[in-house]
mmCIF file of C-alpha atoms and ligand atoms in Angstrom:
data_model
loop_
_atom_site.group_PDB
_atom_site.id
_atom_site.type_symbol
_atom_site.label_atom_id
_atom_site.label_comp_id
_atom_site.label_asym_id
_atom_site.label_seq_id
_atom_site.Cartn_x
_atom_site.Cartn_y
_atom_site.Cartn_z
ATOM 1 C CA UNK A 1 5.430 2.089 37.883
ATOM 2 C CA UNK A 2 2.089 0.326 37.764
ATOM 3 C CA UNK A 3 2.596 -1.494 34.662
ATOM 4 C CA UNK A 4 5.371 -2.143 32.188
ATOM 5 C CA UNK A 5 4.539 -1.594 28.568
ATOM 6 C CA UNK A 6 3.143 -4.374 26.160
ATOM 7 C CA UNK A 7 2.647 -4.449 22.741
ATOM 8 C CA UNK A 8 1.012 -6.482 19.720
ATOM 9 C CA UNK A 9 3.772 -5.802 17.254
ATOM 10 C CA UNK A 10 6.257 -8.519 16.656
ATOM 11 C CA UNK A 11 9.794 -8.413 14.755
ATOM 12 C CA UNK A 12 7.873 -9.652 11.649
ATOM 13 C CA UNK A 13 6.011 -6.281 11.566
ATOM 14 C CA UNK A 14 9.288 -4.306 11.552
ATOM 15 C CA UNK A 15 10.106 -2.387 8.460
ATOM 16 C CA UNK A 16 13.525 -3.641 6.934
ATOM 17 C CA UNK A 17 16.398 -1.764 8.138
ATOM 18 C CA UNK A 18 17.512 -0.757 4.686
ATOM 19 C CA UNK A 19 14.121 0.617 3.782
ATOM 20 C CA UNK A 20 13.950 2.630 7.026
ATOM 21 C CA UNK A 21 17.555 4.059 6.228
ATOM 22 C CA UNK A 22 16.565 4.893 2.583
ATOM 23 C CA UNK A 23 13.064 6.088 3.285
ATOM 24 C CA UNK A 24 13.514 9.737 2.287
ATOM 25 C CA UNK A 25 14.771 8.457 -1.094
ATOM 26 C CA UNK A 26 11.834 6.016 -1.388
ATOM 27 C CA UNK A 27 9.270 8.571 -0.510
ATOM 28 C CA UNK A 28 10.765 11.216 -2.871
ATOM 29 C CA UNK A 29 10.820 8.684 -5.804
ATOM 30 C CA UNK A 30 7.292 7.664 -5.105
ATOM 31 C CA UNK A 31 5.925 11.234 -4.725
ATOM 32 C CA UNK A 32 7.611 12.367 -7.958
ATOM 33 C CA UNK A 33 6.221 9.546 -9.791
ATOM 34 C CA UNK A 34 2.677 10.565 -8.637
ATOM 35 C CA UNK A 35 3.082 13.984 -9.407
ATOM 36 C CA UNK A 36 4.394 13.263 -13.018
ATOM 37 C CA UNK A 37 1.268 11.202 -13.488
ATOM 38 C CA UNK A 38 3.431 8.407 -14.270
ATOM 39 C CA UNK A 39 4.299 5.128 -12.521
ATOM 40 C CA UNK A 40 6.066 5.622 -9.468
ATOM 41 C CA UNK A 41 9.405 4.249 -9.862
ATOM 42 C CA UNK A 42 11.972 3.546 -7.012
ATOM 43 C CA UNK A 43 14.724 3.566 -9.704
ATOM 44 C CA UNK A 44 14.443 7.321 -10.087
ATOM 45 C CA UNK A 45 17.719 8.705 -9.176
ATOM 46 C CA UNK A 46 17.584 10.871 -6.108
ATOM 47 C CA UNK A 47 19.552 13.611 -8.219
ATOM 48 C CA UNK A 48 16.977 13.970 -10.978
ATOM 49 C CA UNK A 49 14.448 15.140 -8.490
ATOM 50 C CA UNK A 50 14.529 18.824 -7.463
ATOM 51 C CA UNK A 51 11.506 19.341 -4.974
ATOM 52 C CA UNK A 52 11.516 22.949 -4.117
ATOM 53 C CA UNK A 53 12.400 24.164 -0.721
ATOM 54 C CA UNK A 54 8.885 24.377 0.544
ATOM 55 C CA UNK A 55 8.180 20.805 -0.348
ATOM 56 C CA UNK A 56 11.407 19.835 1.439
ATOM 57 C CA UNK A 57 10.645 21.826 4.439
ATOM 58 C CA UNK A 58 7.100 20.390 4.862
ATOM 59 C CA UNK A 59 7.511 16.913 3.309
ATOM 60 C CA UNK A 60 10.756 15.514 3.991
ATOM 61 C CA UNK A 61 11.790 17.231 7.307
ATOM 62 C CA UNK A 62 14.237 15.144 9.312
ATOM 63 C CA UNK A 63 17.035 17.024 11.204
ATOM 64 C CA UNK A 64 17.068 20.517 10.049
ATOM 65 C CA UNK A 65 19.994 21.465 12.117
ATOM 66 C CA UNK A 66 22.278 19.634 9.560
ATOM 67 C CA UNK A 67 20.363 21.130 6.571
ATOM 68 C CA UNK A 68 16.795 20.849 5.017
ATOM 69 C CA UNK A 69 17.971 18.985 1.990
ATOM 70 C CA UNK A 70 16.765 15.188 2.280
ATOM 71 C CA UNK A 71 20.382 13.999 2.164
ATOM 72 C CA UNK A 72 21.957 16.651 4.466
ATOM 73 C CA UNK A 73 21.377 15.003 7.857
ATOM 74 C CA UNK A 74 23.004 11.672 6.667
ATOM 75 C CA UNK A 75 25.972 13.834 4.942
ATOM 76 C CA UNK A 76 26.557 16.130 8.015
ATOM 77 C CA UNK A 77 25.337 14.605 11.173
ATOM 78 C CA UNK A 78 28.468 12.740 11.968
ATOM 79 C CA UNK A 79 30.126 15.990 12.820
ATOM 80 C CA UNK A 80 28.140 16.197 15.969
ATOM 81 C CA UNK A 81 30.347 15.181 18.911
ATOM 82 C CA UNK A 82 28.064 12.664 20.802
ATOM 83 C CA UNK A 83 30.610 11.442 23.447
ATOM 84 C CA UNK A 84 30.870 12.777 26.154
ATOM 85 C CA UNK A 85 27.355 13.851 26.353
ATOM 86 C CA UNK A 86 25.270 15.355 29.216
ATOM 87 C CA UNK A 87 21.798 16.515 29.750
ATOM 88 C CA UNK A 88 20.701 19.383 31.869
ATOM 89 C CA UNK A 89 17.590 18.527 33.953
ATOM 90 C CA UNK A 90 16.101 21.616 35.680
ATOM 91 C CA UNK A 91 12.878 23.418 36.518
ATOM 92 C CA UNK A 92 10.423 21.652 38.937
ATOM 93 C CA UNK A 93 12.600 18.772 40.204
ATOM 94 C CA UNK A 94 14.132 17.690 43.354
ATOM 95 C CA UNK A 95 17.470 16.851 42.095
ATOM 96 C CA UNK A 96 18.222 19.520 39.116
ATOM 97 C CA UNK A 97 21.611 19.178 37.561
ATOM 98 C CA UNK A 98 23.794 18.261 34.754
ATOM 99 C CA UNK A 99 23.811 14.389 34.238
ATOM 100 C CA UNK A 100 26.091 12.550 31.924
ATOM 101 C CA UNK A 101 24.501 10.079 29.600
ATOM 102 C CA UNK A 102 26.684 7.342 31.103
ATOM 103 C CA UNK A 103 25.292 8.010 34.469
ATOM 104 C CA UNK A 104 21.755 8.128 33.360
ATOM 105 C CA UNK A 105 22.295 4.932 31.255
ATOM 106 C CA UNK A 106 23.608 3.039 34.350
ATOM 107 C CA UNK A 107 20.529 3.627 36.338
ATOM 108 C CA UNK A 108 18.069 2.853 33.495
ATOM 109 C CA UNK A 109 16.386 -0.405 32.256
ATOM 110 C CA UNK A 110 17.302 -0.664 28.601
ATOM 111 C CA UNK A 111 14.503 -2.175 26.514
ATOM 112 C CA UNK A 112 13.683 -2.960 22.904
ATOM 113 C CA UNK A 113 10.280 -1.749 21.767
ATOM 114 C CA UNK A 114 8.828 -2.145 18.215
ATOM 115 C CA UNK A 115 6.533 1.078 17.588
ATOM 116 C CA UNK A 116 4.606 2.364 14.671
ATOM 117 C CA UNK A 117 6.336 5.733 13.841
ATOM 118 C CA UNK A 118 4.619 8.230 11.469
ATOM 119 C CA UNK A 119 5.838 11.266 10.005
ATOM 120 C CA UNK A 120 3.599 14.286 9.322
ATOM 121 C CA UNK A 121 3.483 13.489 5.537
ATOM 122 C CA UNK A 122 1.430 10.462 5.938
ATOM 123 C CA UNK A 123 4.153 7.667 5.849
ATOM 124 C CA UNK A 124 4.530 5.311 8.486
ATOM 125 C CA UNK A 125 6.983 2.568 9.295
ATOM 126 C CA UNK A 126 7.451 0.181 12.318
ATOM 127 C CA UNK A 127 10.727 0.704 14.006
ATOM 128 C CA UNK A 128 12.590 -1.143 16.619
ATOM 129 C CA UNK A 129 13.917 1.495 19.125
ATOM 130 C CA UNK A 130 16.134 0.818 21.873
ATOM 131 C CA UNK A 131 16.135 2.892 24.994
ATOM 132 C CA UNK A 132 14.286 3.551 28.360
ATOM 133 C CA UNK A 133 11.143 5.101 29.708
ATOM 134 C CA UNK A 134 10.933 8.746 30.079
ATOM 135 C CA UNK A 135 9.190 8.223 33.196
ATOM 136 C CA UNK A 136 11.918 6.370 34.806
ATOM 137 C CA UNK A 137 14.272 9.391 34.207
ATOM 138 C CA UNK A 138 11.679 11.512 35.583
ATOM 139 C CA UNK A 139 11.621 9.467 38.650
ATOM 140 C CA UNK A 140 15.445 9.663 38.892
ATOM 141 C CA UNK A 141 15.261 13.322 39.184
ATOM 142 C CA UNK A 142 12.137 13.704 41.343
ATOM 143 C CA UNK A 143 9.191 15.579 39.681
ATOM 144 C CA UNK A 144 7.553 18.281 41.857
ATOM 145 C CA UNK A 145 3.765 18.460 42.139
ATOM 146 C CA UNK A 146 3.533 21.702 40.472
ATOM 147 C CA UNK A 147 5.091 20.311 37.343
ATOM 148 C CA UNK A 148 2.469 20.120 34.454
ATOM 149 C CA UNK A 149 4.663 19.851 31.328
ATOM 150 C CA UNK A 150 8.122 18.732 30.221
ATOM 151 C CA UNK A 151 10.105 20.930 27.731
ATOM 152 C CA UNK A 152 13.088 19.398 25.694
ATOM 153 C CA UNK A 153 15.780 21.182 23.788
ATOM 154 C CA UNK A 154 18.159 19.918 21.053
ATOM 155 C CA UNK A 155 22.009 20.639 21.126
ATOM 156 C CA UNK A 156 22.697 24.263 19.683
ATOM 157 C CA UNK A 157 26.400 23.750 18.132
ATOM 158 C CA UNK A 158 26.742 26.117 15.113
ATOM 159 C CA UNK A 159 30.391 24.633 14.766
ATOM 160 C CA UNK A 160 28.994 21.149 14.227
ATOM 161 C CA UNK A 161 25.530 21.920 12.792
ATOM 162 C CA UNK A 162 25.603 23.550 9.474
ATOM 163 C CA UNK A 163 22.018 23.934 9.164
ATOM 164 C CA UNK A 164 21.844 26.461 12.136
ATOM 165 C CA UNK A 165 22.840 29.266 9.879
ATOM 166 C CA UNK A 166 19.540 29.091 7.968
ATOM 167 C CA UNK A 167 16.457 30.440 9.927
ATOM 168 C CA UNK A 168 13.983 27.794 8.812
ATOM 169 C CA UNK A 169 13.097 27.305 12.515
ATOM 170 C CA UNK A 170 13.917 29.075 15.639
ATOM 171 C CA UNK A 171 16.947 27.459 17.247
ATOM 172 C CA UNK A 172 17.422 25.463 19.211
ATOM 173 C CA UNK A 173 14.916 23.111 18.223
ATOM 174 C CA UNK A 174 12.526 22.500 21.183
ATOM 175 C CA UNK A 175 9.494 20.310 21.883
ATOM 176 C CA UNK A 176 7.245 19.623 24.802
ATOM 177 C CA UNK A 177 4.686 17.065 26.329
ATOM 178 C CA UNK A 178 2.106 17.349 29.034
ATOM 179 C CA UNK A 179 3.492 15.561 32.123
ATOM 180 C CA UNK A 180 0.819 12.655 31.783
ATOM 181 C CA UNK A 181 1.855 12.225 28.286
ATOM 182 C CA UNK A 182 5.463 12.264 29.263
ATOM 183 C CA UNK A 183 4.832 9.689 32.069
ATOM 184 C CA UNK A 184 2.858 7.351 29.810
ATOM 185 C CA UNK A 185 4.788 3.932 29.460
ATOM 186 C CA UNK A 186 4.655 4.154 25.665
ATOM 187 C CA UNK A 187 6.914 7.251 26.029
ATOM 188 C CA UNK A 188 10.649 6.478 25.547
ATOM 189 C CA UNK A 189 13.880 7.948 25.177
ATOM 190 C CA UNK A 190 15.708 6.110 22.385
ATOM 191 C CA UNK A 191 19.503 5.454 22.324
ATOM 192 C CA UNK A 192 19.357 2.944 19.631
ATOM 193 C CA UNK A 193 17.565 1.532 16.706
ATOM 194 C CA UNK A 194 17.507 -1.743 14.929
ATOM 195 C CA UNK A 195 19.729 -2.884 18.017
ATOM 196 C CA UNK A 196 22.607 -0.511 17.071
ATOM 197 C CA UNK A 197 23.435 2.775 18.636
ATOM 198 C CA UNK A 198 21.445 5.617 16.982
ATOM 199 C CA UNK A 199 22.955 7.215 13.908
ATOM 200 C CA UNK A 200 23.694 11.106 13.954
ATOM 201 C CA UNK A 201 20.838 11.718 11.566
ATOM 202 C CA UNK A 202 18.335 9.820 13.832
ATOM 203 C CA UNK A 203 19.187 11.957 16.806
ATOM 204 C CA UNK A 204 22.235 10.416 18.572
ATOM 205 C CA UNK A 205 22.876 9.837 21.291
ATOM 206 C CA UNK A 206 19.428 10.427 22.793
ATOM 207 C CA UNK A 207 15.880 11.449 21.209
ATOM 208 C CA UNK A 208 12.346 11.302 22.522
ATOM 209 C CA UNK A 209 9.927 8.800 20.654
ATOM 210 C CA UNK A 210 6.182 9.198 21.261
ATOM 211 C CA UNK A 211 4.515 6.630 18.903
ATOM 212 C CA UNK A 212 0.979 8.065 19.135
ATOM 213 C CA UNK A 213 2.157 11.365 17.711
ATOM 214 C CA UNK A 214 3.500 12.751 14.612
ATOM 215 C CA UNK A 215 7.151 12.517 13.799
ATOM 216 C CA UNK A 216 8.225 16.010 14.443
ATOM 217 C CA UNK A 217 7.580 15.604 18.264
ATOM 218 C CA UNK A 218 10.410 13.243 18.384
ATOM 219 C CA UNK A 219 13.059 15.668 19.157
ATOM 220 C CA UNK A 220 16.451 14.628 18.459
ATOM 221 C CA UNK A 221 19.973 14.899 20.403
ATOM 222 C CA UNK A 222 18.562 16.216 23.586
ATOM 223 C CA UNK A 223 20.538 18.533 25.976
ATOM 224 C CA UNK A 224 18.001 19.761 28.237
ATOM 225 C CA UNK A 225 15.112 18.690 29.901
ATOM 226 C CA UNK A 226 12.908 21.102 31.903
ATOM 227 C CA UNK A 227 9.905 20.478 34.113
ATOM 228 C CA UNK A 228 7.524 23.469 34.033
ATOM 229 C CA UNK A 229 4.125 24.506 35.021
ATOM 230 C CA UNK A 230 3.447 26.224 31.503
ATOM 231 C CA UNK A 231 2.880 24.604 28.144
ATOM 232 C CA UNK A 232 6.586 24.711 26.755
ATOM 233 C CA UNK A 233 7.311 25.948 23.285
ATOM 234 C CA UNK A 234 7.345 23.513 20.369
ATOM 235 C CA UNK A 235 9.411 24.522 17.248
ATOM 236 C CA UNK A 236 6.970 23.521 14.624
ATOM 237 C CA UNK A 237 4.055 25.108 16.559
ATOM 238 C CA UNK A 238 6.020 28.270 16.880
ATOM 239 C CA UNK A 239 6.846 28.269 13.215
ATOM 240 C CA UNK A 240 3.303 27.737 11.978
ATOM 241 C CA UNK A 241 0.610 27.315 14.669
ATOM 242 C CA UNK A 242 -2.324 26.821 12.058
ATOM 243 C CA UNK A 243 -0.636 23.729 10.668
ATOM 244 C CA UNK A 244 1.159 22.283 13.704
ATOM 245 C CA UNK A 245 -0.706 22.238 17.075
ATOM 246 C CA UNK A 246 1.124 21.703 20.474
ATOM 247 C CA UNK A 247 -0.358 18.044 20.744
ATOM 248 C CA UNK A 248 0.092 16.641 17.212
ATOM 249 C CA UNK A 249 -1.474 13.349 18.079
ATOM 250 C CA UNK A 250 -1.967 11.009 15.124
ATOM 251 C CA UNK A 251 -5.702 11.652 14.279
ATOM 252 C CA UNK A 252 -7.435 10.624 10.812
ATOM 253 C CA UNK A 253 -10.169 13.161 11.597
ATOM 254 C CA UNK A 254 -7.971 16.118 11.670
ATOM 255 C CA UNK A 255 -6.371 16.847 8.439
ATOM 256 C CA UNK A 256 -3.352 18.969 8.073
ATOM 257 C CA UNK A 257 -4.560 22.269 6.369
ATOM 258 C CA UNK A 258 -2.584 21.215 3.037
ATOM 259 C CA UNK A 259 -3.016 17.323 3.000
ATOM 260 C CA UNK A 260 -5.416 14.604 4.230
ATOM 261 C CA UNK A 261 -4.410 12.677 7.374
ATOM 262 C CA UNK A 262 -7.020 10.022 7.049
ATOM 263 C CA UNK A 263 -4.989 7.450 5.164
ATOM 264 C CA UNK A 264 -1.144 6.756 5.179
ATOM 265 C CA UNK A 265 1.447 4.430 3.380
ATOM 266 C CA UNK A 266 3.482 2.151 4.987
ATOM 267 C CA UNK A 267 7.017 2.207 3.756
ATOM 268 C CA UNK A 268 8.034 -1.394 2.633
ATOM 269 C CA UNK A 269 4.548 -2.035 1.519
ATOM 270 C CA UNK A 270 5.802 -2.596 -2.052
ATOM 271 C CA UNK A 271 5.612 -0.280 -5.055
ATOM 272 C CA UNK A 272 1.800 -0.580 -5.662
ATOM 273 C CA UNK A 273 0.958 -0.596 -2.239
ATOM 274 C CA UNK A 274 -2.523 0.962 -1.288
ATOM 275 C CA UNK A 275 -3.023 3.573 1.258
ATOM 276 C CA UNK A 276 -4.342 2.361 4.390
ATOM 277 C CA UNK A 277 -6.580 4.290 6.865
ATOM 278 C CA UNK A 278 -4.867 5.975 9.610
ATOM 279 C CA UNK A 279 -5.514 4.893 13.096
ATOM 280 C CA UNK A 280 -6.582 6.926 15.819
ATOM 281 C CA UNK A 281 -3.335 7.718 18.151
ATOM 282 C CA UNK A 282 -1.657 5.521 15.500
ATOM 283 C CA UNK A 283 -3.563 2.339 16.995
ATOM 284 C CA UNK A 284 -2.240 3.159 20.562
ATOM 285 C CA UNK A 285 -5.756 3.119 22.091
ATOM 286 C CA UNK A 286 -4.322 2.952 25.593
ATOM 287 C CA UNK A 287 -3.642 6.734 25.440
ATOM 288 C CA UNK A 288 -7.286 7.682 24.821
ATOM 289 C CA UNK A 289 -7.837 8.424 28.415
ATOM 290 C CA UNK A 290 -5.151 11.187 28.330
ATOM 291 C CA UNK A 291 -7.372 13.146 26.267
ATOM 292 C CA UNK A 292 -10.857 12.464 27.679
ATOM 293 C CA UNK A 293 -13.075 15.623 27.651
ATOM 294 C CA UNK A 294 -10.738 17.762 25.325
ATOM 295 C CA UNK A 295 -11.852 18.703 21.753
ATOM 296 C CA UNK A 296 -9.134 17.225 19.699
ATOM 297 C CA UNK A 297 -10.058 19.369 16.722
ATOM 298 C CA UNK A 298 -9.090 22.262 18.830
ATOM 299 C CA UNK A 299 -6.317 21.013 20.797
ATOM 300 C CA UNK A 300 -4.692 19.295 17.629
HETATM 301 N N1 MTE B 401 16.386 18.554 16.553
HETATM 302 C C1 MTE B 401 15.421 18.016 15.866
HETATM 303 N N2 MTE B 401 14.646 17.009 16.148
HETATM 304 C C2 MTE B 401 13.943 16.582 15.069
HETATM 305 C C3 MTE B 401 13.859 17.208 13.656
HETATM 306 C C4 MTE B 401 14.776 18.265 13.563
HETATM 307 O O1 MTE B 401 14.815 18.978 12.495
HETATM 308 N N3 MTE B 401 15.441 18.589 14.558
HETATM 309 N N4 MTE B 401 13.035 16.814 12.867
HETATM 310 C C5 MTE B 401 11.725 15.948 13.258
HETATM 311 C C6 MTE B 401 10.926 15.535 12.156
HETATM 312 S S1 MTE B 401 10.058 16.639 11.244
HETATM 313 C C7 MTE B 401 10.815 14.160 12.155
HETATM 314 S S2 MTE B 401 9.817 13.635 10.995
HETATM 315 C C8 MTE B 401 11.545 13.240 12.905
HETATM 316 C C9 MTE B 401 12.294 12.302 12.033
HETATM 317 O O2 MTE B 401 12.940 11.242 12.645
HETATM 318 P P1 MTE B 401 13.730 10.125 11.622
HETATM 319 O O3 MTE B 401 14.589 11.015 10.853
HETATM 320 O O4 MTE B 401 14.378 9.251 12.741
HETATM 321 O O5 MTE B 401 13.026 9.535 10.933
HETATM 322 O O6 MTE B 401 12.483 13.993 13.724
HETATM 323 C C10 MTE B 401 11.995 15.023 14.304
HETATM 324 N N5 MTE B 401 12.866 15.442 15.266
HETATM 325 MO MO1 MO B 402 8.608 15.273 9.850
#
């Protein structure tokens, strides 16, 4: 690897852990206050709010295999058996196979990285992830020259994932990256957060983190990685291609059809926080070269 990753964020930028853990509640409280025209109050009890299903689906997405309600993943995700865990790596690789997570971790350098993380609904956080570079895993299995994309697949376990009975998305949840995006040193496979193992609702035991893209690209509880020569399916793009493109780069100039993406709110910025301008690629200018010559309003 030519260079390891560097960063301008420090521990003082980190969103406090309790705010991260309760973000859905905080976002709901603030949004409801705004809708009612009153003052947003974080004291609003979660149960007093009944956002409709559509709002739930679009605004508070999190881990739909455990349900679309904002509290569902936290309530049900512990049912997922995360140990033992193995990942099938197939397609255009020299050493395809089923790798145990243990085996993978024994070969990877575990790092802590503080990333800006932004959900599609214009809320941002600064989160410390623990994990390794996806590029190192790809090197471990040997990517063949014909590979242009990487596809990812989440576990499909109806017995452990009550949300699978609802056809809100096509199951299993899938995502994809172009090979150069996948190999970029910013792209990581996370196994922990705030120096602790990932919680079930955060995608234990292994999830993707791509800090210059919207949150839904960060596929959780990954069981399969496929190297291919064709653009892989991505769940939200499949569900609604007009609203969710394959790339999903954070881009203040490309609005979501139903809301502006030009500003965002930082969780933990206080009750009367102002919206701040969204940064191109979430502020990670070093990835701009990956998209040179592309029309990002077409390939959004
Ligand atoms: N398998 C799977 N991965 C998923 C999702 C999901 O429903 N299923 N939701 C996505 C969405 S919409 C977001 S915003 C992020 C949220 O990650 P977080 O809960 O750690 O904030 O996970 C993404 N990864
Ligand atoms: Mo999301």
